[in-house]
Coordinates of C-alpha atoms and ligand atoms in Angstrom, one line a residue:
A740 CA 1.1 -0.9 -38.3
P741 CA 2.2 -0.1 -34.8
V742 CA -0.5 1.3 -32.6
S743 CA 0.2 4.9 -31.4
L744 CA 0.1 5.7 -27.7
L745 CA -2.7 8.3 -28.4
S746 CA -4.7 5.6 -30.1
R747 CA -4.2 3.3 -27.1
F748 CA -5.4 6.0 -24.7
R749 CA -8.5 6.6 -26.7
G750 CA -9.1 2.8 -27.2
A751 CA -8.8 2.2 -23.5
L752 CA -11.5 4.7 -22.4
A753 CA -13.8 4.2 -25.4
A754 CA -13.8 0.4 -25.1
A755 CA -14.4 0.6 -21.4
V756 CA -17.6 2.6 -22.1
L757 CA -18.5 0.2 -24.9
G758 CA -18.2 -2.7 -22.5
D759 CA -20.4 -1.0 -19.9
C760 CA -23.1 0.0 -22.4
V761 CA -23.3 -3.3 -24.3
G762 CA -22.9 -5.3 -21.1
G763 CA -25.9 -3.7 -19.4
E764 CA -28.2 -6.0 -21.4
F765 CA -27.1 -9.1 -19.6
E766 CA -26.1 -7.8 -16.1
G767 CA -27.0 -10.3 -13.4
A768 CA -28.0 -13.0 -15.9
E769 CA -26.8 -16.4 -14.8
E770 CA -26.5 -18.0 -18.2
V771 CA -26.0 -16.1 -21.4
P772 CA -25.9 -18.2 -24.6
L773 CA -23.3 -17.0 -27.0
D774 CA -25.8 -16.7 -29.9
R775 CA -27.8 -14.1 -27.8
V776 CA -24.6 -12.2 -27.3
L777 CA -23.8 -12.2 -31.0
Q778 CA -27.3 -11.3 -31.8
H779 CA -27.1 -8.3 -29.4
L780 CA -23.8 -7.2 -31.0
S781 CA -24.9 -7.6 -34.6
G782 CA -28.0 -5.6 -33.7
L783 CA -25.7 -2.6 -33.1
E784 CA -24.7 -2.6 -36.8
D785 CA -28.3 -2.3 -37.9
E786 CA -28.7 1.4 -38.9
T787 CA -32.5 1.2 -38.4
R788 CA -32.4 -0.2 -34.9
G789 CA -35.3 1.2 -33.0
D790 CA -34.0 0.7 -29.4
G791 CA -32.1 4.0 -29.4
I792 CA -28.9 4.5 -27.6
L793 CA -27.5 2.2 -25.0
Q794 CA -27.1 4.0 -21.7
Y795 CA -23.9 3.8 -19.6
S796 CA -24.1 2.9 -15.9
D797 CA -22.2 3.6 -12.7
D798 CA -19.0 2.1 -14.2
T799 CA -18.8 4.9 -16.8
A800 CA -20.3 7.6 -14.6
M801 CA -17.6 7.1 -12.0
M802 CA -14.8 6.6 -14.6
R803 CA -15.6 10.0 -16.0
C804 CA -15.4 11.5 -12.6
V805 CA -11.9 10.0 -12.1
A806 CA -10.7 11.3 -15.4
Q807 CA -12.2 14.7 -14.9
S808 CA -10.7 15.1 -11.5
L809 CA -7.3 13.9 -12.6
L810 CA -7.4 16.5 -15.4
T811 CA -8.7 19.5 -13.6
R812 CA -6.4 18.9 -10.6
M813 CA -3.5 17.8 -12.8
G814 CA -3.0 14.8 -10.5
F815 CA -4.8 13.0 -7.6
D816 CA -6.8 15.2 -5.2
E817 CA -9.0 13.1 -2.9
Q818 CA -11.2 16.0 -1.9
D819 CA -12.0 16.9 -5.5
M820 CA -12.5 13.3 -6.6
A821 CA -14.8 12.6 -3.7
R822 CA -16.9 15.7 -4.4
S823 CA -17.0 14.7 -8.1
F824 CA -18.4 11.2 -7.2
A825 CA -21.0 12.7 -4.8
K826 CA -22.1 15.3 -7.4
E827 CA -22.4 12.8 -10.2
Y828 CA -24.5 10.5 -8.0
S829 CA -26.8 13.4 -6.9
L830 CA -27.4 14.4 -10.5
A831 CA -28.0 10.9 -11.8
P832 CA -28.7 8.4 -9.0
G833 CA -30.4 5.9 -11.3
R834 CA -27.2 4.6 -13.0
G835 CA -27.3 1.2 -11.3
Y836 CA -24.9 1.8 -8.4
G837 CA -24.2 -1.0 -5.9
S838 CA -26.6 -1.0 -2.9
G839 CA -23.9 -0.3 -0.4
V840 CA -21.9 2.4 -2.2
I841 CA -24.9 4.6 -2.3
Q842 CA -24.6 5.3 1.4
V843 CA -21.0 6.4 0.9
L844 CA -21.9 8.7 -2.0
R845 CA -24.6 10.4 0.1
K846 CA -22.1 11.0 3.0
L847 CA -19.5 12.3 0.6
A848 CA -21.9 15.1 -0.4
S849 CA -21.9 16.6 3.1
P850 CA -19.9 19.9 3.2
H851 CA -19.0 19.1 6.8
L852 CA -17.0 16.0 6.1
N853 CA -13.4 16.3 7.1
D854 CA -12.0 12.9 6.2
V855 CA -13.2 11.8 2.8
F856 CA -12.0 8.3 3.4
Q857 CA -14.2 7.9 6.5
P858 CA -17.5 7.0 4.9
A859 CA -16.0 4.1 3.0
R860 CA -14.4 2.8 6.2
A861 CA -17.8 2.6 7.9
Q862 CA -19.2 0.2 5.3
F863 CA -20.2 -3.3 6.1
G864 CA -19.7 -3.1 9.9
G865 CA -16.3 -1.4 9.5
R866 CA -14.8 -4.0 7.1
G867 CA -15.3 -1.9 4.0
S868 CA -16.6 -2.9 0.6
F869 CA -14.9 -5.6 -1.5
G870 CA -17.1 -4.9 -4.5
N871 CA -15.6 -4.2 -7.9
G872 CA -16.8 -0.5 -7.9
G873 CA -13.2 0.7 -7.3
A874 CA -11.8 -1.4 -10.1
M875 CA -14.4 -0.6 -12.7
R876 CA -13.4 3.1 -12.7
A877 CA -9.6 2.6 -12.4
A878 CA -8.5 2.9 -16.0
P879 CA -7.8 6.6 -16.0
F880 CA -5.1 6.3 -13.4
A881 CA -3.1 4.3 -15.9
L882 CA -3.4 7.2 -18.4
A883 CA -2.5 9.9 -15.9
F884 CA 0.8 8.8 -14.4
R885 CA 4.0 7.7 -16.1
N886 CA 5.5 5.9 -13.3
V887 CA 4.1 2.5 -12.3
A888 CA 4.4 3.2 -8.6
D889 CA 2.3 6.3 -9.0
V890 CA -0.3 4.4 -11.0
M891 CA -0.6 1.8 -8.2
R892 CA -0.5 4.3 -5.4
Y893 CA -3.2 6.6 -6.7
A894 CA -5.4 3.8 -8.1
R895 CA -5.4 2.5 -4.5
F896 CA -6.3 5.9 -2.9
G897 CA -8.9 6.6 -5.6
A898 CA -10.6 3.3 -4.8
M899 CA -10.4 3.8 -1.0
L900 CA -12.8 6.7 -1.4
T901 CA -15.6 4.1 -1.6
H902 CA -13.9 0.7 -1.1
S903 CA -11.8 0.4 2.1
C904 CA -11.5 -3.4 2.2
S905 CA -8.1 -4.5 0.7
L906 CA -9.9 -6.9 -1.6
G907 CA -11.7 -3.9 -3.0
Y908 CA -8.8 -1.5 -3.5
N909 CA -6.3 -4.1 -4.5
G910 CA -8.7 -5.1 -7.3
A911 CA -8.5 -1.5 -8.5
V912 CA -4.7 -1.6 -8.4
L913 CA -4.7 -4.7 -10.5
Q914 CA -7.0 -3.3 -13.1
A915 CA -5.0 0.0 -13.3
L916 CA -1.8 -2.1 -13.7
A917 CA -3.3 -4.3 -16.4
V918 CA -4.3 -1.1 -18.4
Y919 CA -0.9 0.4 -17.8
L920 CA 1.0 -2.6 -19.0
S921 CA -1.3 -2.9 -22.0
L922 CA -0.6 0.7 -23.0
Q923 CA 3.1 -0.1 -23.0
G924 CA 2.5 -3.0 -25.5
D925 CA 3.1 -5.7 -22.9
L926 CA 0.3 -7.9 -24.2
A927 CA 2.5 -8.7 -27.2
I928 CA 4.0 -11.4 -24.9
P929 CA 1.1 -12.7 -22.8
Q930 CA 3.3 -14.8 -20.5
K931 CA 5.4 -11.8 -19.6
F932 CA 2.2 -9.7 -19.1
I933 CA 0.7 -12.1 -16.5
S934 CA 4.1 -12.7 -14.8
K935 CA 4.5 -8.9 -14.3
L936 CA 1.0 -8.6 -12.9
I937 CA 1.7 -11.4 -10.4
S938 CA 5.0 -9.9 -9.2
K939 CA 3.4 -6.5 -8.7
M940 CA 0.5 -8.0 -6.9
E941 CA 2.9 -9.9 -4.6
E942 CA 4.2 -6.6 -3.5
M943 CA 0.6 -5.3 -2.9
E944 CA -0.6 -8.3 -1.0
N945 CA 2.5 -8.7 1.1
D946 CA 0.9 -6.6 3.7
E947 CA -0.7 -7.2 7.2
T948 CA -4.1 -5.6 6.3
A949 CA -4.3 -7.7 3.2
H950 CA -3.4 -10.9 5.0
N951 CA -6.0 -10.1 7.8
D952 CA -8.8 -9.4 5.3
A953 CA -8.0 -12.6 3.4
K954 CA -8.1 -14.6 6.6
V955 CA -11.5 -13.1 7.8
L956 CA -13.0 -13.8 4.4
K957 CA -11.5 -17.3 4.3
L958 CA -9.4 -16.7 1.2
A959 CA -5.9 -17.7 0.1
E960 CA -3.1 -15.7 1.8
F961 CA -2.4 -13.8 -1.5
P962 CA -5.8 -13.9 -3.0
Y963 CA -5.2 -11.9 -6.2
C964 CA -1.9 -13.7 -6.9
A965 CA -3.7 -17.0 -6.4
R966 CA -6.3 -16.0 -9.0
L967 CA -3.7 -14.8 -11.4
H968 CA -1.9 -18.1 -11.2
R969 CA -5.2 -19.7 -12.2
V970 CA -5.4 -17.3 -15.1
K971 CA -2.0 -18.5 -16.1
E972 CA -3.0 -22.2 -15.8
L973 CA -6.2 -21.6 -17.9
M974 CA -4.0 -19.8 -20.6
E975 CA -1.9 -23.0 -20.9
Q976 CA -4.9 -25.3 -21.4
N977 CA -5.8 -26.3 -24.9
S978 CA -9.5 -25.7 -24.4
V979 CA -11.4 -23.9 -21.7
S980 CA -15.2 -24.0 -21.1
I981 CA -17.2 -21.0 -20.0
E982 CA -18.3 -23.1 -16.9
E983 CA -14.6 -23.6 -16.0
V984 CA -13.8 -19.9 -16.2
I985 CA -16.7 -19.1 -14.0
S986 CA -15.9 -21.7 -11.4
K987 CA -12.2 -20.9 -11.3
L988 CA -12.2 -17.1 -11.6
G989 CA -15.8 -16.0 -10.9
N990 CA -18.1 -13.5 -12.6
G991 CA -19.6 -11.7 -9.6
I992 CA -19.7 -8.2 -8.1
A993 CA -16.7 -8.8 -5.8
A994 CA -13.5 -7.4 -7.2
L995 CA -11.7 -10.7 -6.6
E996 CA -14.5 -12.4 -8.6
S997 CA -14.2 -10.1 -11.6
V998 CA -10.9 -8.3 -12.2
P999 CA -8.8 -11.5 -12.8
T1000 CA -11.8 -12.7 -14.9
A1001 CA -11.6 -9.5 -17.1
I1002 CA -7.9 -10.0 -17.5
F1003 CA -8.5 -13.6 -18.6
C1004 CA -11.0 -12.5 -21.2
V1005 CA -8.5 -10.2 -22.8
L1006 CA -5.7 -12.9 -22.8
H1007 CA -8.0 -15.6 -24.1
C1008 CA -9.3 -13.5 -27.0
L1009 CA -5.9 -12.5 -28.3
E1010 CA -6.4 -15.4 -30.7
P1011 CA -9.4 -16.5 -32.7
R1012 CA -11.8 -18.7 -30.7
E1013 CA -14.3 -21.3 -31.6
G1014 CA -17.9 -19.9 -31.6
L1015 CA -16.8 -16.3 -32.2
P1016 CA -17.3 -14.9 -35.8
E1017 CA -14.2 -15.1 -38.0
H1018 CA -14.5 -11.5 -39.0
Y1019 CA -14.2 -10.4 -35.4
G1020 CA -10.9 -8.9 -34.3
G1021 CA -9.4 -9.3 -30.8
L1022 CA -11.3 -6.3 -29.4
E1023 CA -14.7 -7.5 -30.6
R1024 CA -13.9 -11.1 -29.4
T1025 CA -13.0 -9.7 -25.9
I1026 CA -16.3 -7.8 -25.6
A1027 CA -18.4 -10.7 -26.8
Y1028 CA -16.6 -13.3 -24.6
S1029 CA -17.0 -11.1 -21.5
L1030 CA -20.7 -10.9 -22.0
A1031 CA -21.0 -14.6 -22.6
L1032 CA -19.7 -15.2 -19.0
G1033 CA -22.8 -13.7 -17.5
G1034 CA -22.9 -12.3 -14.0
D1035 CA -21.6 -8.8 -13.7
T1036 CA -21.4 -8.4 -17.4
D1037 CA -21.3 -4.6 -17.7
T1038 CA -18.4 -4.3 -15.3
I1039 CA -16.4 -7.3 -16.6
A1040 CA -16.8 -6.1 -20.2
C1041 CA -15.9 -2.5 -19.0
M1042 CA -12.7 -3.6 -17.4
A1043 CA -11.8 -6.1 -20.2
G1044 CA -12.6 -3.4 -22.7
A1045 CA -10.2 -0.9 -21.1
I1046 CA -7.4 -3.4 -21.1
A1047 CA -8.1 -4.6 -24.7
G1048 CA -8.7 -1.1 -25.9
A1049 CA -5.3 0.0 -24.6
H1050 CA -3.7 -2.9 -26.6
Y1051 CA -5.5 -2.7 -29.9
G1052 CA -6.2 1.1 -30.0
I1053 CA -9.2 3.1 -31.1
D1054 CA -9.1 2.4 -34.8
V1055 CA -10.2 -1.3 -34.6
I1056 CA -13.3 -0.6 -32.5
P1057 CA -16.3 -0.8 -34.9
Q1058 CA -17.7 2.8 -35.4
S1059 CA -21.2 1.3 -35.5
W1060 CA -20.8 -0.1 -32.0
L1061 CA -19.4 3.1 -30.6
K1062 CA -22.2 5.1 -32.1
C1063 CA -24.8 3.1 -30.1
C1064 CA -23.0 3.9 -26.8
E1065 CA -23.9 7.0 -24.7
G1066 CA -20.7 8.7 -23.6
A1067 CA -18.3 7.0 -26.1
E1068 CA -17.4 10.3 -27.7
E1069 CA -16.8 12.0 -24.4
A1070 CA -14.5 9.1 -23.4
E1071 CA -12.4 9.7 -26.4
Q1072 CA -12.2 13.4 -25.6
L1073 CA -11.1 12.7 -22.0
A1074 CA -8.5 10.3 -23.4
N1075 CA -7.2 13.1 -25.7
R1076 CA -6.9 15.4 -22.7
L1077 CA -5.2 12.8 -20.5
Y1078 CA -2.7 12.2 -23.3
K1079 CA -1.8 15.8 -23.4
L1080 CA -1.4 15.9 -19.6
Y1081 CA 0.7 12.7 -19.8
S1082 CA 3.0 14.3 -22.4
I1083 CA 3.8 17.2 -20.1
M1084 CA 4.2 15.3 -16.9
Ligands
8NA296 P1 -20.9 -1.9 -3.3 O1 -19.8 -1.3 -2.5 O2 -22.3 -1.6 -2.8 O3 -20.7 -3.5 -3.3 C1 -21.6 -4.3 -4.1 C2 -22.2 -5.4 -3.2 O4 -21.2 -6.3 -2.8 C3 -22.8 -4.9 -1.9 O5 -24.1 -4.4 -2.1 C4 -22.8 -6.2 -1.1 O6 -23.8 -7.0 -1.4 C5 -21.5 -6.8 -1.5 N1 -20.4 -6.5 -0.6 C6 -19.3 -5.7 -0.8 N2 -18.5 -5.6 0.3 C7 -19.0 -6.5 1.2 C8 -18.6 -6.9 2.5 N3 -17.5 -6.4 3.1 N4 -19.4 -7.8 3.2 C9 -20.5 -8.3 2.6 N5 -21.0 -7.9 1.4 C10 -20.2 -7.0 0.7 O7 -20.9 -1.5 -4.8 P2 -19.8 -1.4 -5.9 O8 -19.6 0.0 -6.3 O9 -18.6 -2.2 -5.5 O10 -20.5 -2.1 -7.1 C11 -20.3 -3.4 -7.5 C12 -21.2 -3.8 -8.6 O11 -22.5 -3.6 -8.2 C13 -21.1 -3.1 -9.9 O12 -21.1 -4.1 -10.9 C14 -22.3 -2.3 -10.0 O13 -22.6 -2.1 -11.4 C15 -23.3 -2.8 -9.1 N6 -24.4 -3.6 -9.6 C16 -24.4 -4.9 -10.0 C17 -25.5 -5.5 -10.4 C18 -25.4 -7.0 -10.9 O14 -26.4 -7.6 -11.0 N7 -24.3 -7.6 -11.1 C19 -26.7 -4.9 -10.5 C20 -26.7 -3.5 -10.0 C21 -25.6 -2.9 -9.6
MG297 MG1 -22.7 -0.9 -13.8
MG298 MG1 -21.9 -4.0 -12.9

């Protein structure tokens, strides 16, 4: 049966939270054997599990702020979003935020701040953060705007509140775009999906600031496009090892080392894969595979979850998995409200 747009909206936000919550177990681990991942996931189905609920981290905390702000302001309002991030951080500082972004969030709490983009610009000696913290929270932008240019524009501004390096905010644009295309059903033709992403990112990276940042960091001239071409090559290979994915795409906290990786996870898991249970559907495969890459597992699974959830919809996500995740219900409610906003815009 065709997946309704409402189901895709709910799937996107709920699976993002799912990825964050289940990925926390392995965050920062160098090697994650697949059987440990499968054990962790099958543990979620055990009604008598004693470990309680899996808590969400910074990824979900900030994604909720983005969704809330887009809803209450009925569009993008940088002052409101900045305040929302600052307030969330002050209420729950222990959610595993990156060590740099904490300084930005503290400054954003000041009532005397005129330019809300200024604290982010001061990071890392004025170069700005290239971390994946802008990308991990970007999904709601794809649910709030109909027009692809608006999705890209506001995902970029939303990320720039904490990530002023082009590698940071362009990662957020790429993530929002991937969710947006997935909501439209574009993953039905994977080659078309990746080609569209490449052509949109060519527009984004054809920019003096982006070229400069790439040069300073000794990267390819169009860094995201180069990674997406690698994704395309890996898709065409008969078999791909975990080691190869990590070495060609990365699994780290830099947006460049994790957003293309998350996109690859979704594409790779559209089909059944060796080592993953046969009873798993594509959504379950995507989450499991993301965790097996190690590194920044909560964030990669969160981003891959959002893209995959937008494709498969809410109904295929195991209820037993969602029940273990703090904030999964709220994510569905935010998606319902964004859907209503989307229908009137
Ligand atoms: P961020 O802006 O603090 O960036 C994260 C880290 O990336 C920084 O602490 C730096 O080490 C490094 N970095 C970013 N930009 C630069 C630069 N221009 N020059 C040198 N180093 C730089 O935080 P964020 O919001 O981007 O968060 C990214 C990730 O860190 C998220 O996954 C989040 O969950 C967090 N985190 C990760 C782990 C982990 O083990 N993978 C653990 C705790 C927190
Ligand atoms: Mg996190
Ligand atoms: Mg993380």
